Amino acid sequence: MGVIGPSGAGKTTFFWHLNGLLKPNSGYVEVLDRTLAEHKNINEVRRHVALTFQQVNDQLFCSSVWEEIAFGPRNLGWSKQKTHETVEKWLAYFELKEVSLRPPHHLSGGQKRGVALAAAMAMEPQLLILDEPANDLDHKNRRRLITYLKGLPIAIMVASHDLHLILEVTQRCVLMDKGKIVADKPTNELVHDEYALKQYGMEAIRR
């Protein structure tokens, strides 16, 4: 699902509530068929609802790419063999094998984004949330990102000002403004809806 809206619409705040990083002041957030308050272990929610940040450097902290991807599985108590197989699987998928021993912060923007995605997928989540995943990517790495996202075997939610990316990787899309959903349509309808988007300072994709 795509999530679009002007800056300050509440997209990131929405995502942080779904992942349990924030708690609502009123009402409730339901994740995995239960409210967040009903989950005894919030880390279990974060395992199944993986979140990648808009600023990818905020998410990378290990000494090497391999260690970064292995961090989650190790914390889950997986065996060495399963951890190794999982890391190797996502290194291959995101084309990171050649840089697996390098520090993540020494990589290009596109490679850093791949590491963050690989680390998230290594936790075997049910939902992957991406906040502005194409932020600072050049055309080549943006196309590579789209290919990666379209091939993932799980549901994704993507917030982006890049409506062309939203159109390529999602089928449903919501428009947010001031913390509320103001439109909910099939993606190929909403991104072309000049009237709806213009009201919120956005430019629709021309047909």
CSV table of C-alpha atoms in Angstrom, one decimal:
chain,number,residue,atom,x,y,z
A,1,MET,CA,0.0,0.0,0.0
A,2,GLY,CA,1.2,3.5,-0.8
A,3,VAL,CA,0.9,6.4,1.6
A,4,ILE,CA,1.2,9.9,0.1
A,5,GLY,CA,0.5,13.4,1.3
A,6,PRO,CA,2.2,16.8,1.7
A,7,SER,CA,5.2,17.2,4.1
A,8,GLY,CA,3.9,17.2,7.7
A,9,ALA,CA,0.8,15.1,6.8
A,10,GLY,CA,1.7,12.5,9.5
A,11,LYS,CA,3.0,9.7,7.3
A,12,THR,CA,6.1,9.0,9.4
A,13,THR,CA,4.1,9.3,12.7
A,14,PHE,CA,1.6,6.8,11.3
A,15,PHE,CA,4.3,4.4,10.5
A,16,TRP,CA,6.0,4.8,13.9
A,17,HIS,CA,2.6,3.9,15.6
A,18,LEU,CA,2.3,0.8,13.5
A,19,ASN,CA,5.7,-0.4,14.6
A,20,GLY,CA,5.2,0.5,18.2
A,21,LEU,CA,7.8,3.3,18.4
A,22,LEU,CA,5.1,5.7,19.4
A,23,LYS,CA,1.9,5.1,21.5
A,24,PRO,CA,-1.3,6.9,20.7
A,25,ASN,CA,-2.6,9.6,23.1
A,26,SER,CA,-6.1,8.5,22.4
A,27,GLY,CA,-7.8,5.6,20.6
A,28,TYR,CA,-5.8,2.5,19.7
A,29,VAL,CA,-3.6,0.9,17.1
A,30,GLU,CA,-4.3,-2.6,16.0
A,31,VAL,CA,-1.5,-4.8,14.7
A,32,LEU,CA,-1.5,-8.5,14.0
A,33,ASP,CA,-5.2,-8.8,15.0
A,34,ARG,CA,-4.5,-7.2,18.5
A,35,THR,CA,-4.1,-3.7,19.8
A,36,LEU,CA,-0.6,-2.7,20.7
A,37,ALA,CA,-1.6,-2.6,24.4
A,38,GLU,CA,-2.6,-6.3,24.2
A,39,HIS,CA,0.9,-7.3,23.0
A,40,LYS,CA,2.9,-8.4,26.0
A,41,ASN,CA,6.2,-8.0,24.0
A,42,ILE,CA,6.5,-4.9,21.8
A,43,ASN,CA,9.6,-6.4,20.2
A,44,GLU,CA,7.5,-9.2,18.8
A,45,VAL,CA,5.4,-6.5,17.0
A,46,ARG,CA,8.6,-4.9,15.7
A,47,ARG,CA,9.8,-8.2,14.4
A,48,HIS,CA,6.7,-8.8,12.4
A,49,VAL,CA,6.2,-5.2,11.3
A,50,ALA,CA,9.6,-4.1,10.1
A,51,LEU,CA,10.3,-0.4,9.5
A,52,THR,CA,13.0,1.2,7.5
A,53,PHE,CA,13.7,4.9,8.3
A,54,GLN,CA,13.7,7.8,5.9
A,55,GLN,CA,17.3,8.6,6.9
A,56,VAL,CA,19.0,5.3,6.3
A,57,ASN,CA,22.1,6.2,8.4
A,58,ASP,CA,19.9,6.3,11.5
A,59,GLN,CA,19.4,2.5,11.1
A,60,LEU,CA,22.9,1.3,10.5
A,61,PHE,CA,25.2,0.7,13.5
A,62,CYS,CA,27.2,-2.6,13.1
A,63,SER,CA,30.8,-3.0,12.1
A,64,SER,CA,30.1,-4.7,8.8
A,65,VAL,CA,27.2,-5.4,6.4
A,66,TRP,CA,27.2,-9.1,7.4
A,67,GLU,CA,26.9,-8.2,11.1
A,68,GLU,CA,24.2,-5.7,10.4
A,69,ILE,CA,22.0,-8.3,8.7
A,70,ALA,CA,22.8,-10.9,11.3
A,71,PHE,CA,21.9,-8.6,14.2
A,72,GLY,CA,18.2,-9.3,14.2
A,73,PRO,CA,18.3,-13.1,13.8
A,74,ARG,CA,20.9,-13.4,16.6
A,75,ASN,CA,18.7,-11.4,18.9
A,76,LEU,CA,15.8,-13.8,18.1
A,77,GLY,CA,18.0,-16.6,19.3
A,78,TRP,CA,18.3,-18.4,15.9
A,79,SER,CA,20.9,-21.1,15.4
A,80,LYS,CA,24.2,-20.2,13.8
A,81,GLN,CA,23.2,-22.2,10.7
A,82,LYS,CA,19.9,-20.5,10.3
A,83,THR,CA,21.4,-17.1,10.9
A,84,HIS,CA,24.1,-17.8,8.3
A,85,GLU,CA,21.7,-19.0,5.7
A,86,THR,CA,19.4,-16.0,6.2
A,87,VAL,CA,22.2,-13.5,6.0
A,88,GLU,CA,23.6,-15.1,2.8
A,89,LYS,CA,20.1,-15.2,1.3
A,90,TRP,CA,19.5,-11.5,1.6
A,91,LEU,CA,23.1,-10.6,0.8
A,92,ALA,CA,22.5,-12.3,-2.6
A,93,TYR,CA,19.0,-10.8,-3.1
A,94,PHE,CA,20.1,-7.2,-2.5
A,95,GLU,CA,23.4,-7.8,-4.4
A,96,LEU,CA,25.6,-7.1,-1.4
A,97,LYS,CA,27.9,-10.1,-1.2
A,98,GLU,CA,30.9,-8.1,-2.5
A,99,VAL,CA,30.6,-5.6,0.3
A,100,SER,CA,29.5,-7.9,3.1
A,101,LEU,CA,32.7,-7.3,5.2
A,102,ARG,CA,32.7,-3.5,4.7
A,103,PRO,CA,31.3,-1.1,7.3
A,104,PRO,CA,27.8,0.0,6.2
A,105,HIS,CA,28.6,3.7,6.6
A,106,HIS,CA,31.3,3.4,3.9
A,107,LEU,CA,28.9,2.3,1.3
A,108,SER,CA,27.0,4.3,-1.4
A,109,GLY,CA,23.4,5.5,-0.7
A,110,GLY,CA,21.9,2.8,-2.7
A,111,GLN,CA,24.0,0.1,-1.0
A,112,LYS,CA,23.1,1.5,2.4
A,113,ARG,CA,19.4,1.3,1.5
A,114,GLY,CA,19.9,-2.3,0.4
A,115,VAL,CA,21.6,-3.2,3.8
A,116,ALA,CA,18.7,-1.6,5.7
A,117,LEU,CA,16.2,-3.6,3.7
A,118,ALA,CA,18.2,-6.8,4.0
A,119,ALA,CA,18.4,-6.4,7.8
A,120,ALA,CA,14.6,-5.8,7.9
A,121,MET,CA,13.8,-8.9,5.8
A,122,ALA,CA,16.2,-11.1,7.8
A,123,MET,CA,13.7,-10.9,10.7
A,124,GLU,CA,11.1,-12.6,8.5
A,125,PRO,CA,8.4,-9.9,9.0
A,126,GLN,CA,4.8,-10.1,7.8
A,127,LEU,CA,4.8,-6.4,6.8
A,128,LEU,CA,7.6,-4.2,5.6
A,129,ILE,CA,7.2,-0.4,6.1
A,130,LEU,CA,9.4,1.9,4.1
A,131,ASP,CA,9.6,5.6,4.8
A,132,GLU,CA,10.8,7.5,1.7
A,133,PRO,CA,12.9,4.6,0.5
A,134,ALA,CA,14.1,6.4,-2.6
A,135,ASN,CA,15.4,9.4,-0.6
A,136,ASP,CA,18.7,10.6,-2.1
A,137,LEU,CA,18.9,7.7,-4.7
A,138,ASP,CA,20.0,8.4,-8.2
A,139,HIS,CA,18.0,7.0,-11.2
A,140,LYS,CA,20.0,3.7,-11.4
A,141,ASN,CA,19.6,2.9,-7.7
A,142,ARG,CA,16.0,4.0,-7.7
A,143,ARG,CA,15.2,1.5,-10.5
A,144,ARG,CA,17.1,-1.2,-8.6
A,145,LEU,CA,15.1,-0.4,-5.5
A,146,ILE,CA,11.9,-0.8,-7.4
A,147,THR,CA,13.0,-4.2,-8.7
A,148,TYR,CA,13.8,-5.3,-5.2
A,149,LEU,CA,10.5,-4.2,-3.8
A,150,LYS,CA,8.4,-5.8,-6.5
A,151,GLY,CA,10.1,-9.1,-5.9
A,152,LEU,CA,9.6,-9.3,-2.1
A,153,PRO,CA,7.3,-12.1,-0.9
A,154,ILE,CA,5.5,-10.0,1.8
A,155,ALA,CA,3.1,-7.0,2.0
A,156,ILE,CA,4.7,-3.6,1.9
A,157,MET,CA,3.7,-0.1,2.9
A,158,VAL,CA,5.5,2.8,1.2
A,159,ALA,CA,5.5,6.5,2.0
A,160,SER,CA,7.0,8.6,-0.7
A,161,HIS,CA,6.6,11.9,-2.5
A,162,ASP,CA,7.7,10.0,-5.6
A,163,LEU,CA,4.3,9.1,-7.1
A,164,HIS,CA,5.9,7.2,-10.0
A,165,LEU,CA,7.5,4.8,-7.5
A,166,ILE,CA,4.3,4.4,-5.5
A,167,LEU,CA,2.5,3.6,-8.8
A,168,GLU,CA,5.0,0.9,-9.7
A,169,VAL,CA,5.2,-0.9,-6.3
A,170,THR,CA,1.7,-0.6,-4.8
A,171,GLN,CA,-1.9,-1.4,-5.8
A,172,ARG,CA,-3.7,0.6,-3.1
A,173,CYS,CA,-2.9,4.1,-1.9
A,174,VAL,CA,-4.1,6.4,0.8
A,175,LEU,CA,-3.7,10.2,0.9
A,176,MET,CA,-3.0,11.7,4.3
A,177,ASP,CA,-3.3,15.3,5.6
A,178,LYS,CA,-3.0,16.6,9.1
A,179,GLY,CA,-2.8,13.1,10.5
A,180,LYS,CA,-6.0,11.8,8.8
A,181,ILE,CA,-6.6,9.7,5.8
A,182,VAL,CA,-8.6,11.9,3.3
A,183,ALA,CA,-8.6,9.5,0.3
A,184,ASP,CA,-8.3,5.8,-0.1
A,185,LYS,CA,-8.3,4.4,-3.7
A,186,PRO,CA,-6.5,2.0,-6.1
A,187,THR,CA,-3.1,3.5,-6.7
A,188,ASN,CA,-3.6,3.9,-10.4
A,189,GLU,CA,-6.6,6.1,-9.7
A,190,LEU,CA,-5.3,8.2,-6.9
A,191,VAL,CA,-2.0,9.2,-8.4
A,192,HIS,CA,-3.8,10.5,-11.5
A,193,ASP,CA,-6.5,12.3,-9.5
A,194,GLU,CA,-5.6,15.9,-10.2
A,195,TYR,CA,-8.5,17.4,-8.3
A,196,ALA,CA,-7.9,15.4,-5.1
A,197,LEU,CA,-4.1,15.9,-5.1
A,198,LYS,CA,-4.2,19.6,-6.0
A,199,GLN,CA,-6.2,20.3,-2.8
A,200,TYR,CA,-3.2,19.2,-0.8
A,201,GLY,CA,-0.5,20.9,-2.9
A,202,MET,CA,0.5,17.8,-4.8
A,203,GLU,CA,0.8,17.3,-8.6
A,204,ALA,CA,-0.8,14.3,-10.1
A,205,ILE,CA,0.8,12.0,-12.7
A,206,ARG,CA,-0.5,12.9,-16.1
A,207,ARG,CA,-2.1,10.1,-18.1
